[in-house]
XYZ file of C-alpha atoms in Angstrom:
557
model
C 1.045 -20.214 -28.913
C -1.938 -20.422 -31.395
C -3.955 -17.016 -30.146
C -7.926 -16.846 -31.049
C -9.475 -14.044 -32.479
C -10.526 -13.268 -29.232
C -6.811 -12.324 -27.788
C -7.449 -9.037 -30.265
C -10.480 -7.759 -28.596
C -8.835 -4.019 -28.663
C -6.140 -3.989 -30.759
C -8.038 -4.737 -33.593
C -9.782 -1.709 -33.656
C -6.913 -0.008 -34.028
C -4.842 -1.337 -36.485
C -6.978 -3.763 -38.541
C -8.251 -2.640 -42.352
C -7.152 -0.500 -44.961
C -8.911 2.305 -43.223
C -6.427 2.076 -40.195
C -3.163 2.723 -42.789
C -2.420 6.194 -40.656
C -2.567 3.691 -36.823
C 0.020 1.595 -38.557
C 2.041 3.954 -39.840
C 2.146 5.932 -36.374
C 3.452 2.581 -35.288
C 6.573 1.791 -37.633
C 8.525 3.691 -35.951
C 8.528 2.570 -32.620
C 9.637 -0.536 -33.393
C 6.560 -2.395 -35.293
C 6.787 -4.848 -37.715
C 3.924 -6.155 -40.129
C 3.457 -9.298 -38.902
C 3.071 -7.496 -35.255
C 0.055 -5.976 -36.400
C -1.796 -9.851 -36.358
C -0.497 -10.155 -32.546
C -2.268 -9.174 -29.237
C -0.820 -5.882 -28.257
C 0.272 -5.926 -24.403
C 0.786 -2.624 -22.556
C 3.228 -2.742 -20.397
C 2.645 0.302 -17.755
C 6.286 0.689 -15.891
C 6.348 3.275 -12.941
C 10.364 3.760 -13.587
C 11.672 6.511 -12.503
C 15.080 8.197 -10.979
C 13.539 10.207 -8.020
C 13.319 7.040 -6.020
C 15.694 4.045 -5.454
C 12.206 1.910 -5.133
C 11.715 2.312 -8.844
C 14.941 2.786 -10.108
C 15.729 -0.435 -11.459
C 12.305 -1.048 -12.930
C 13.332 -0.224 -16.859
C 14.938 -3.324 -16.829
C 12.498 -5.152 -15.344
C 10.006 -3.857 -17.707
C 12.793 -4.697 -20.720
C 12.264 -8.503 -19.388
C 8.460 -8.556 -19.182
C 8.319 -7.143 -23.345
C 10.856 -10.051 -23.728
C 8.255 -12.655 -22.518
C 5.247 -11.339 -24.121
C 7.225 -11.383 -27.748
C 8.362 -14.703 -26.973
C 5.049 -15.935 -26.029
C 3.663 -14.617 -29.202
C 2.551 -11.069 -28.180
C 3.705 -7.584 -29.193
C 4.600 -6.076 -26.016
C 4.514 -2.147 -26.027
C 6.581 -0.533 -22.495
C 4.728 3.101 -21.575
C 5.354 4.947 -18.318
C 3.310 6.384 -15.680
C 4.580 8.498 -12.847
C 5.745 7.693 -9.116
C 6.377 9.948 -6.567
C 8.723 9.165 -3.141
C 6.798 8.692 0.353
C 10.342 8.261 1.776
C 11.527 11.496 0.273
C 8.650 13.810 0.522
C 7.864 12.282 4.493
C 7.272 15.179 6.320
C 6.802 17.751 3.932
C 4.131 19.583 1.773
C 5.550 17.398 -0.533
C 3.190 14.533 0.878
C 0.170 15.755 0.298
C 0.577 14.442 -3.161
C 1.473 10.702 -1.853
C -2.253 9.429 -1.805
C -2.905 11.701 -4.981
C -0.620 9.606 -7.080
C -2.310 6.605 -6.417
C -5.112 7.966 -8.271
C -2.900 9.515 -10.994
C -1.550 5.903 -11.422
C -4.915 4.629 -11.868
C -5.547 7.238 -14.444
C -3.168 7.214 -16.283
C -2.817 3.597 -16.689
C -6.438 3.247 -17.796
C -6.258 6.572 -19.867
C -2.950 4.935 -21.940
C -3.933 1.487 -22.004
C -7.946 2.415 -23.342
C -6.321 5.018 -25.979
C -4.262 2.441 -27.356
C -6.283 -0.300 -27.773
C -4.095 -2.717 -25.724
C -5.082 -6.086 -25.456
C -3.729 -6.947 -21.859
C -1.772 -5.203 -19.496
C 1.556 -6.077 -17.573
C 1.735 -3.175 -15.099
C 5.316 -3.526 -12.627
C 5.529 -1.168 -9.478
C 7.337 -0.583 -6.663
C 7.046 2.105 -4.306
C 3.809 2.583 -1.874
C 1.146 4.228 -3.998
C 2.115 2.331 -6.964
C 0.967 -0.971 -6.135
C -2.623 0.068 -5.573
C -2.810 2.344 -8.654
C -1.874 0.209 -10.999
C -4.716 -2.434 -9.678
C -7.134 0.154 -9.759
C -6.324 0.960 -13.245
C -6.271 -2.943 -14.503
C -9.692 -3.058 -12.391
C -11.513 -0.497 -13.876
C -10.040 -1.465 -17.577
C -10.511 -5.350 -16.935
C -8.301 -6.325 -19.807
C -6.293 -9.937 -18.950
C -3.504 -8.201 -16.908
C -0.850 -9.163 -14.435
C 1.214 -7.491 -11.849
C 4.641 -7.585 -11.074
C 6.293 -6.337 -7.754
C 9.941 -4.272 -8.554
C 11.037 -6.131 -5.425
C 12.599 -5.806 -1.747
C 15.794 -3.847 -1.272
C 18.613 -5.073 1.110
C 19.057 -4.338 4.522
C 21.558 -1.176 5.092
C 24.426 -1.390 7.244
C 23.898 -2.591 10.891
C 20.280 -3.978 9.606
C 19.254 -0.534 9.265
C 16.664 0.773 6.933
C 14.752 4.278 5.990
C 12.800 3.774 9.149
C 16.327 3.618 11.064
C 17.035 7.067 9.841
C 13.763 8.616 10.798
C 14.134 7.045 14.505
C 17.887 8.351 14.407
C 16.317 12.207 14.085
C 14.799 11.500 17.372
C 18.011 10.263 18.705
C 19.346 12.998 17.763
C 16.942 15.530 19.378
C 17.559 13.207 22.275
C 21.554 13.641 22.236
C 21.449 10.040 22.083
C 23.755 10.041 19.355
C 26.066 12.777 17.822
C 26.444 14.221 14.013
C 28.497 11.359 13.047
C 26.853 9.103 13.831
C 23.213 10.530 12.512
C 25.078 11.302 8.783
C 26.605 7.685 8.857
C 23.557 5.991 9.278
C 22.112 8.533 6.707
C 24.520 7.403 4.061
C 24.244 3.678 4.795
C 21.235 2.591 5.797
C 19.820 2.541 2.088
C 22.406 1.035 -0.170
C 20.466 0.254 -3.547
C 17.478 -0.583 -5.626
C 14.380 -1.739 -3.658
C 11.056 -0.631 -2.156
C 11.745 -0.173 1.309
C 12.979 -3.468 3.452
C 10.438 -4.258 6.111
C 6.718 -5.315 6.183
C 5.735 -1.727 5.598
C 3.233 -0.462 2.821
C 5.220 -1.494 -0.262
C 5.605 -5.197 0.872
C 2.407 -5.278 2.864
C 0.916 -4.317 -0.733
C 2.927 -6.689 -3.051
C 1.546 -9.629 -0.318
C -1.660 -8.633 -0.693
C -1.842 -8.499 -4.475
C 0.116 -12.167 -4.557
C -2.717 -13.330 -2.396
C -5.323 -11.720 -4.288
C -4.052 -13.578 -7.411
C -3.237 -10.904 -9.442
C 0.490 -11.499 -9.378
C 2.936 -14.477 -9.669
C 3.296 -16.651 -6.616
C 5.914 -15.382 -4.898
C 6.402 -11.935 -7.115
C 5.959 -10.478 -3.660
C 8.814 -11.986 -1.900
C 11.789 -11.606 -4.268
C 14.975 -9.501 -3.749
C 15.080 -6.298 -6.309
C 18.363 -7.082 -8.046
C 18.113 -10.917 -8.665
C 17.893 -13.569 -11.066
C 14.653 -14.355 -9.417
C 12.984 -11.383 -10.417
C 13.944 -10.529 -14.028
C 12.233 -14.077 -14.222
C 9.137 -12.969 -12.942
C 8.861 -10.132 -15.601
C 9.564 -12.743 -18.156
C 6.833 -15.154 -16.796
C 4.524 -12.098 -16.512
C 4.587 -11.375 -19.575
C 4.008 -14.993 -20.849
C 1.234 -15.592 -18.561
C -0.696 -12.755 -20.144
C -0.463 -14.448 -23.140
C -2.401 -17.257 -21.306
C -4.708 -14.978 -19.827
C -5.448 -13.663 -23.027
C -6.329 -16.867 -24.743
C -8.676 -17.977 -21.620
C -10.433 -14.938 -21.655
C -9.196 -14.407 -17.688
C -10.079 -10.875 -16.620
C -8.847 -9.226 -12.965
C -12.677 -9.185 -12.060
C -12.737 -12.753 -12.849
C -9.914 -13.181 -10.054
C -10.651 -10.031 -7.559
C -13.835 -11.563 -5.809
C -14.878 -10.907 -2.841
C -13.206 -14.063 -1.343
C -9.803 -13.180 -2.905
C -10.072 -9.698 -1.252
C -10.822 -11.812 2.314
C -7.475 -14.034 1.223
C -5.380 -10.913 0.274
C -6.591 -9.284 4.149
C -5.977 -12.796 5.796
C -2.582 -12.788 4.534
C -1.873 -8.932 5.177
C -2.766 -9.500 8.999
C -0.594 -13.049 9.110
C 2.127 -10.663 8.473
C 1.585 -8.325 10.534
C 1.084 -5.556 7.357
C 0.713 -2.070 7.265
C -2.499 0.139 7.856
C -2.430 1.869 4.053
C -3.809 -2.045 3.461
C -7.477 -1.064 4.728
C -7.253 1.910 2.750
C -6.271 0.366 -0.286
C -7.609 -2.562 -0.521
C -11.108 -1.221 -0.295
C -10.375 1.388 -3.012
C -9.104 -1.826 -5.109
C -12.107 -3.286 -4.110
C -14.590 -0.636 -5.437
C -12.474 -0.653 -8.562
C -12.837 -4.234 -9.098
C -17.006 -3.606 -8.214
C -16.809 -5.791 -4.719
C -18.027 -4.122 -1.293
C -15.452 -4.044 0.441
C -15.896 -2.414 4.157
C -13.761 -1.265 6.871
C -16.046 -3.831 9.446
C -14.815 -6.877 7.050
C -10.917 -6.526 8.696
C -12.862 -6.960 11.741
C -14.712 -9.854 10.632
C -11.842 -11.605 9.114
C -9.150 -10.370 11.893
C -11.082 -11.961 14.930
C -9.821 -15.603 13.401
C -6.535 -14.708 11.344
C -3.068 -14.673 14.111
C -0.027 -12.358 13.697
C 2.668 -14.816 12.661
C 5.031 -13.357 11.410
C 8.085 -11.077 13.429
C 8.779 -8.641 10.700
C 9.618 -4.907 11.051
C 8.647 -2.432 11.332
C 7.476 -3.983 15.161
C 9.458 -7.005 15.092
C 13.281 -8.058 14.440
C 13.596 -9.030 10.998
C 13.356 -7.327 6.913
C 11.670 -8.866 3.687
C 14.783 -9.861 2.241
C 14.797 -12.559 5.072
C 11.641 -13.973 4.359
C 13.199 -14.334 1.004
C 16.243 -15.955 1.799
C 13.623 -18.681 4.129
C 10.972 -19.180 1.105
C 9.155 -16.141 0.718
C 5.310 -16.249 0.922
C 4.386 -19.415 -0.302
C 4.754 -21.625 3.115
C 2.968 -18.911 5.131
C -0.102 -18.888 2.435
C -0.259 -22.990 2.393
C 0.219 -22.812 6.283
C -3.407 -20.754 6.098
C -4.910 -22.707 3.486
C -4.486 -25.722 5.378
C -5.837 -24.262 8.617
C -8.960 -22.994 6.562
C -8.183 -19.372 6.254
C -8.360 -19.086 2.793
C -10.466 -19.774 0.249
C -8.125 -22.315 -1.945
C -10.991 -21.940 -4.777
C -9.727 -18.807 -6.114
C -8.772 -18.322 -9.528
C -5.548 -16.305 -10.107
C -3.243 -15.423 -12.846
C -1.557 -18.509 -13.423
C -4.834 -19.435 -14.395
C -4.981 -21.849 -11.348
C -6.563 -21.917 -8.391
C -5.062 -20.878 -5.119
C -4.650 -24.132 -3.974
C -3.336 -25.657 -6.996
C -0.821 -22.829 -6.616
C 0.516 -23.984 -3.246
C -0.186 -27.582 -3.784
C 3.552 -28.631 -4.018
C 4.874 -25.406 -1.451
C 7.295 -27.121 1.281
C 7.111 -25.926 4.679
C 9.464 -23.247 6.286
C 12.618 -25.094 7.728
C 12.002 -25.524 11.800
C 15.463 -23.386 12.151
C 13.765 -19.923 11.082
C 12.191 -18.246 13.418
C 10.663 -15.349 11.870
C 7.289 -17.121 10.770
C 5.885 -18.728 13.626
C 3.543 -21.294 14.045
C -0.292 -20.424 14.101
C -0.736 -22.086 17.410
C 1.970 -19.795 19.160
C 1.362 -16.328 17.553
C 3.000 -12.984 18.008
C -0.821 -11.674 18.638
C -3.859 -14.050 18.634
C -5.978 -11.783 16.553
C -5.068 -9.184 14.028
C -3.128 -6.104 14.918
C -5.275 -3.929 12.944
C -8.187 -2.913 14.793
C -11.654 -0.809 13.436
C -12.129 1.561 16.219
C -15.337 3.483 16.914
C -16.669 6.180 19.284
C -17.535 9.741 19.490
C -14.031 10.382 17.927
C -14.483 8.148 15.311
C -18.190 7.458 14.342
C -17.346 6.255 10.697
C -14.478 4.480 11.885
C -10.639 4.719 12.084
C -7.960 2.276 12.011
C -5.311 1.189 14.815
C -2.126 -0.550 14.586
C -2.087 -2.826 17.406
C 0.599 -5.014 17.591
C 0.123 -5.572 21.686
C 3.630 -4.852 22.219
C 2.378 -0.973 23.007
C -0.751 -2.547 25.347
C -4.126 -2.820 24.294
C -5.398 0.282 25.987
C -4.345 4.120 26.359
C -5.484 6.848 28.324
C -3.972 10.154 27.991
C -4.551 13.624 28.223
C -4.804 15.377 24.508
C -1.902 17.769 22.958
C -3.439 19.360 19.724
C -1.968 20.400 16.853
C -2.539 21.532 13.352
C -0.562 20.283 10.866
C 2.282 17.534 10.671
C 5.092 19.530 11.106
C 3.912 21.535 14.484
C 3.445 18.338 16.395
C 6.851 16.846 15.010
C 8.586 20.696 16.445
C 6.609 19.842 19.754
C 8.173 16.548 20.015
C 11.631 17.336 19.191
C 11.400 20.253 21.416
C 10.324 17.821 24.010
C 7.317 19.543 24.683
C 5.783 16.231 24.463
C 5.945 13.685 28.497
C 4.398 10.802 28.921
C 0.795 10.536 29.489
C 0.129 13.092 26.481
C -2.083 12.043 23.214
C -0.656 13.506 20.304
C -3.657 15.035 18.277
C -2.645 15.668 14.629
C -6.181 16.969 12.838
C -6.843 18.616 9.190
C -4.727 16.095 7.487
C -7.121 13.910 5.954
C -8.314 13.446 2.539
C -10.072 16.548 2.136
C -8.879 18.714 4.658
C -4.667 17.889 3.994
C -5.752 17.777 1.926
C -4.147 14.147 0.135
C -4.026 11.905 4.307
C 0.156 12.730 4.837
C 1.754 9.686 6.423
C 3.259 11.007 9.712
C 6.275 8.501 10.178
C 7.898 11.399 11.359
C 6.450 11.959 14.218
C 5.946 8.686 15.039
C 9.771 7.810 14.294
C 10.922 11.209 16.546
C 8.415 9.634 19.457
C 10.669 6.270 19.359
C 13.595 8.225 18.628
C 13.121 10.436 22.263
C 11.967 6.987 23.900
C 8.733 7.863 24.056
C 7.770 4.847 22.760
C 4.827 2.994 24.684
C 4.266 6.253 26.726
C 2.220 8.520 24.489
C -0.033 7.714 21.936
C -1.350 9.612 19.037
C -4.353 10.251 16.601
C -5.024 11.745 13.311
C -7.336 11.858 10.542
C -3.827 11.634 8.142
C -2.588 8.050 7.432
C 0.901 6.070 8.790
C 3.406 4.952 7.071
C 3.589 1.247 7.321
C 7.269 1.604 8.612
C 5.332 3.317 11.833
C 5.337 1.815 15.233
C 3.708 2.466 18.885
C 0.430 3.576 19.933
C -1.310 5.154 16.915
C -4.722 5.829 15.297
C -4.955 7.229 12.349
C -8.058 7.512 9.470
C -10.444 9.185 11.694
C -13.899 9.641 9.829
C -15.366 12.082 10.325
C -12.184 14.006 8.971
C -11.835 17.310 11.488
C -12.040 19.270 7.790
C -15.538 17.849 7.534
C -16.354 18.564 11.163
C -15.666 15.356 12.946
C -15.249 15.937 16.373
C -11.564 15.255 16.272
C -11.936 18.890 15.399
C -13.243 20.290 18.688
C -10.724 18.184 20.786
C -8.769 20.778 23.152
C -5.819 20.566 24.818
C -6.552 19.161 28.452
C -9.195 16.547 27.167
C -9.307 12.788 28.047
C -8.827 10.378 25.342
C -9.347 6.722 25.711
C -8.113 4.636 23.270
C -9.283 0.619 23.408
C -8.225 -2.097 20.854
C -9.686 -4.727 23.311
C -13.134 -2.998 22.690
C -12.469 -1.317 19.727
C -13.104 2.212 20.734
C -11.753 5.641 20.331
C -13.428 8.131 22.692
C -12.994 11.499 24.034
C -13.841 11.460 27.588
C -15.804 14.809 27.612
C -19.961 14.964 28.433
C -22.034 15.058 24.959
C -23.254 18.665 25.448
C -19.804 20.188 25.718
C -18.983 18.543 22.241
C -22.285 19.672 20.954
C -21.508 23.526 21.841
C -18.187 23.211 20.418
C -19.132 21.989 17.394
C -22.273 24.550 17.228
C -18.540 27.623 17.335
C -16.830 25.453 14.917
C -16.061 27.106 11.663
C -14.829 24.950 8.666
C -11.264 26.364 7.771
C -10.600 27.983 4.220
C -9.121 24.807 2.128
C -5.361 25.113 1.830
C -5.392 24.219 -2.236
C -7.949 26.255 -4.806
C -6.250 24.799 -7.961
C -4.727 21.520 -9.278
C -4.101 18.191 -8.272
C -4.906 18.181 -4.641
C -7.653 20.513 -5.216
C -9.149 18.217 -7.380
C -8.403 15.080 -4.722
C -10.523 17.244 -1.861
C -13.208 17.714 -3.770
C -13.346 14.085 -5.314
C -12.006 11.898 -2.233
C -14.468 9.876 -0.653
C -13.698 9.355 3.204
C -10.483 7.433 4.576
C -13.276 4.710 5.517
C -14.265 4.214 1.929
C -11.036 4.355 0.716
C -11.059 8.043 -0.584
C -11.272 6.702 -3.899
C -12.402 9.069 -6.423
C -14.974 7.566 -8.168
């Protein structure tokens, strides 16, 4: 490929002239050769990393995506940036730093990438956080840039999966199952390399970014270990190449009407609730007002079609094996919920994309038709009320009802309602209140999948509900309501709730109330005291006094 002078925008800074003799020198070493120095430089950010079987495999892939951009013509440079492991750290202090890495991520991608003077960018992640920190950092750089997704891992044995093993705790509390059997599915239920299996945050993610055009088609629906995806990383790193030449930038191809295709898509699949969060913190990245009322807007038209866990029967490496994406995306196109005019990093449009895309075979059944949905509307719902004036977000599949009233059982921190539930000092009727575990007051939002897990675990499932101002894991199910803003840290009323109170919880209406008279929430909040913050110094210090509320994202800038 002939590359104009253009394709050298950064790079040439660095190394061009007899006054950059020292840059080049610096760059022998690593692997340079002269002629490199007259080739686009392409970063290639890799999130590898051995504390997590999500991104354990991803050196390679990264290996495969320099091998395209040196074929293509490039000079493709591999630099790492750090993941952590939601599954691992679930439940633990550990968390806190979950939401934090996302913005470490963004960082450090734009901090490595703008130091070197790299031309483009081919960033590849895999678990949660990743996905939306490495768009953030390709947003804010807006250098021609692609993403890759490290891929789907297999189901374990039995069809079991990470969120099998959470559930199994509660079985175990229960004395539903014994020792044995709790360690066995332990062992087996996550045999390799793979973000986790079902339509939870990592896959919701990758779909989202696919639709947004800012990967591949179908990077999002490939199996980790395949044939399939070390091609990906080679055509990534090609089509930078082509990006590159045409001057294609990720604010060229995140617009405000790829943002509405990446939600439309999200709800189609019934996605996780870390997508709201995400995508509007992508979204103010990429300079397009995004808002927590647009997944209302859009959801009132867009079906759940498709019967993926962590609420439904089947695991992304299904979808695979039926087509992936692609027939579910021309399946909305055609019906006129997306905008086919979006440009995307093949350097075609959407539709162009998905022009040639054969239907699903009429044997599967885990995409259904749009005219005989799982849910009519989408399963993510904006709630509002005295609980929530700035909003919170609902998972709402229908399958737990569309309405809850329950009397409130308040608690702390993560790990004292979790003790309450094992203990079974949690019956039916009761709305779990989880508060001081949002962005600021966690501070970093924890996911509370275990909770949620021991719930379906003691068969609570359907019968209690519960509330936070933390976050969900996208592998959680039931009745939950999570991203309250206010935050209680920042004296939302979630932080005067007692135990006693009435809460009413409505996806039909979209409403979050506590059922207590005005005044007696005003003189409880007149008593409140804000609680000392739990971090003075470092990272998550730094996140609770940057963070923005859950409803904007807490971005950081």
């Amino acid at each position: 490929m002939i590359m104009s002078s253009n394709s050298r925008k950064y790079s040439s800074q660095v190394v061009d002239g007899y006054e950059r003799a020292p840059s080049r020198a610096m760059l022998y070493p690593v692997g340079f050769k002269k002629e490199d120095f007259n080739k686009p430089q392409v970063g290639i950010a890799s999130t590898w990393s051995m504390v997590t079987p999500c991104n354990m495999h991803i050196n390679k892939l990264a290996d495969e995506a320099e091998k395209g951009v040196n074929t293509a013509g490039g000079k493709g440079v591999i630099f790492n940036t750090i993941t952590i492991s939601d599954g691992i750290s679930m439940g633990s202090e550990g968390m806190k730093y979950s939401l934090v890495s996302r913005e470490v991520i963004a960082d450090s991608i734009e901090t490595v990438v703008g130091c070197q003077g790299f031309d483009g960018v081919v960033a590849i992640g895999g678990c949660d956080k990743n996905m939306p920190g490495c768009i953030i950092g390709l947003a804010r750089l807006n250098r021609p840039s692609i993403f890759v997704y490290g891929g789907t891992i297999q189901p374990g044995e039995n069809h079991t999966d990470v969120v099998s093993v959470f559930e199994a705790v509660g079985q175990y509390a229960n004395n539903a199952i014994d020792a044995i059997e709790l360690e066995n599915i332990e062992k087996t239920a996550i045999p390799g390399a793979g973000s986790c299996g079902g339509m939870y945050t990592a896959n919701t993610m990758a779909s989202a970014i696919e639709a947004l055009g800012m990967s591949l088609p179908n990077s999002s629906a490939q199996d980790a270990i395949s044939a399939d995806k070390n091609n990906d990383c080679i055509r990534a790193g090609e089509a930078v190449l082509h990006l590159l030449e045409k001057d294609i930038k990720p604010n060229d191809i995140m617009t405000m009407n790829a943002f509405e295709n990446a939600i439309t898509v999200i709800i189609a699949l019934g996605g996780s609730t870390n997508a709201v969060l995400h995508l509007i913190a992508m979204a103010n990245a990429a300079g397009v007002n995004l808002t927590i009322d647009d997944f209302t807007r859009i959801g009132k038209n867009v079906p759940v079609i498709a019967d993926l866990k962590p609420s439904g029967k089947y695991m992304m490496s299904e979808l695979v094996e039926i087509g992936g994406t692609l027939p579910l995306m021309k399946m909305l196109l055609e019906a006129g919920l997306l905008h086919g005019d979006c440009m995307t990093v093949t350097g075609q449009t959407m539709a162009q994309n998905l022009e040639n895309i054969k239907p699903y075979a009429d044997s599967q059944d885990i995409i259904r038709a749009l005219d005989n949905p799982i849910k009519k509307d989408s399963h993510l719902r904006i709630l509002r009320g005295n609980l929530a004036a700035d909003g919170a977000v609902a998972k709402i599949t229908g399958k737990e009802g569309l309405s809850f009233r329950g009397v409130a059982k308040c608690f702390g921190r993560e790990e004292e309602a979790l003790a309450a539930i094992l203990d079974d000092d949690i019956q039916a009727g009761d709305v779990i209140v989880i508060r001081y575990e949002g962005p600021a007051g966690g501070p970093g939002m924890r996911e509370m999948l275990a909770p949620t897990s021991a719930v379906m675990g003691k068969g609570l499932g359907g019968k209690v509900a519960l509330i936070t101002d933390g976050r969900f894991s996208g592998g959680t199910h039931g009745f939950v309501v999570g991203h309250i803003t206010p935050e209680a840290f920042k004296g939302g009323v979630l932080a005067v709730v007692e135990d006693g109170d009435e809460i009413l919880i409505d996806a039909e209406n979209n409403s979050l109330e506590l059922l207590v008279e005005q005044s007696v929430i005003d003189k409880r909040l007149s008593h409140w005291i804000q609680p000392k913050p739990n971090y003075t110094k470092g990272v998550l210090a730094k996140f609770a006094k940057l963070a923005q509320s859950a409803s904007k994202g807490a971005v950081t800038d």
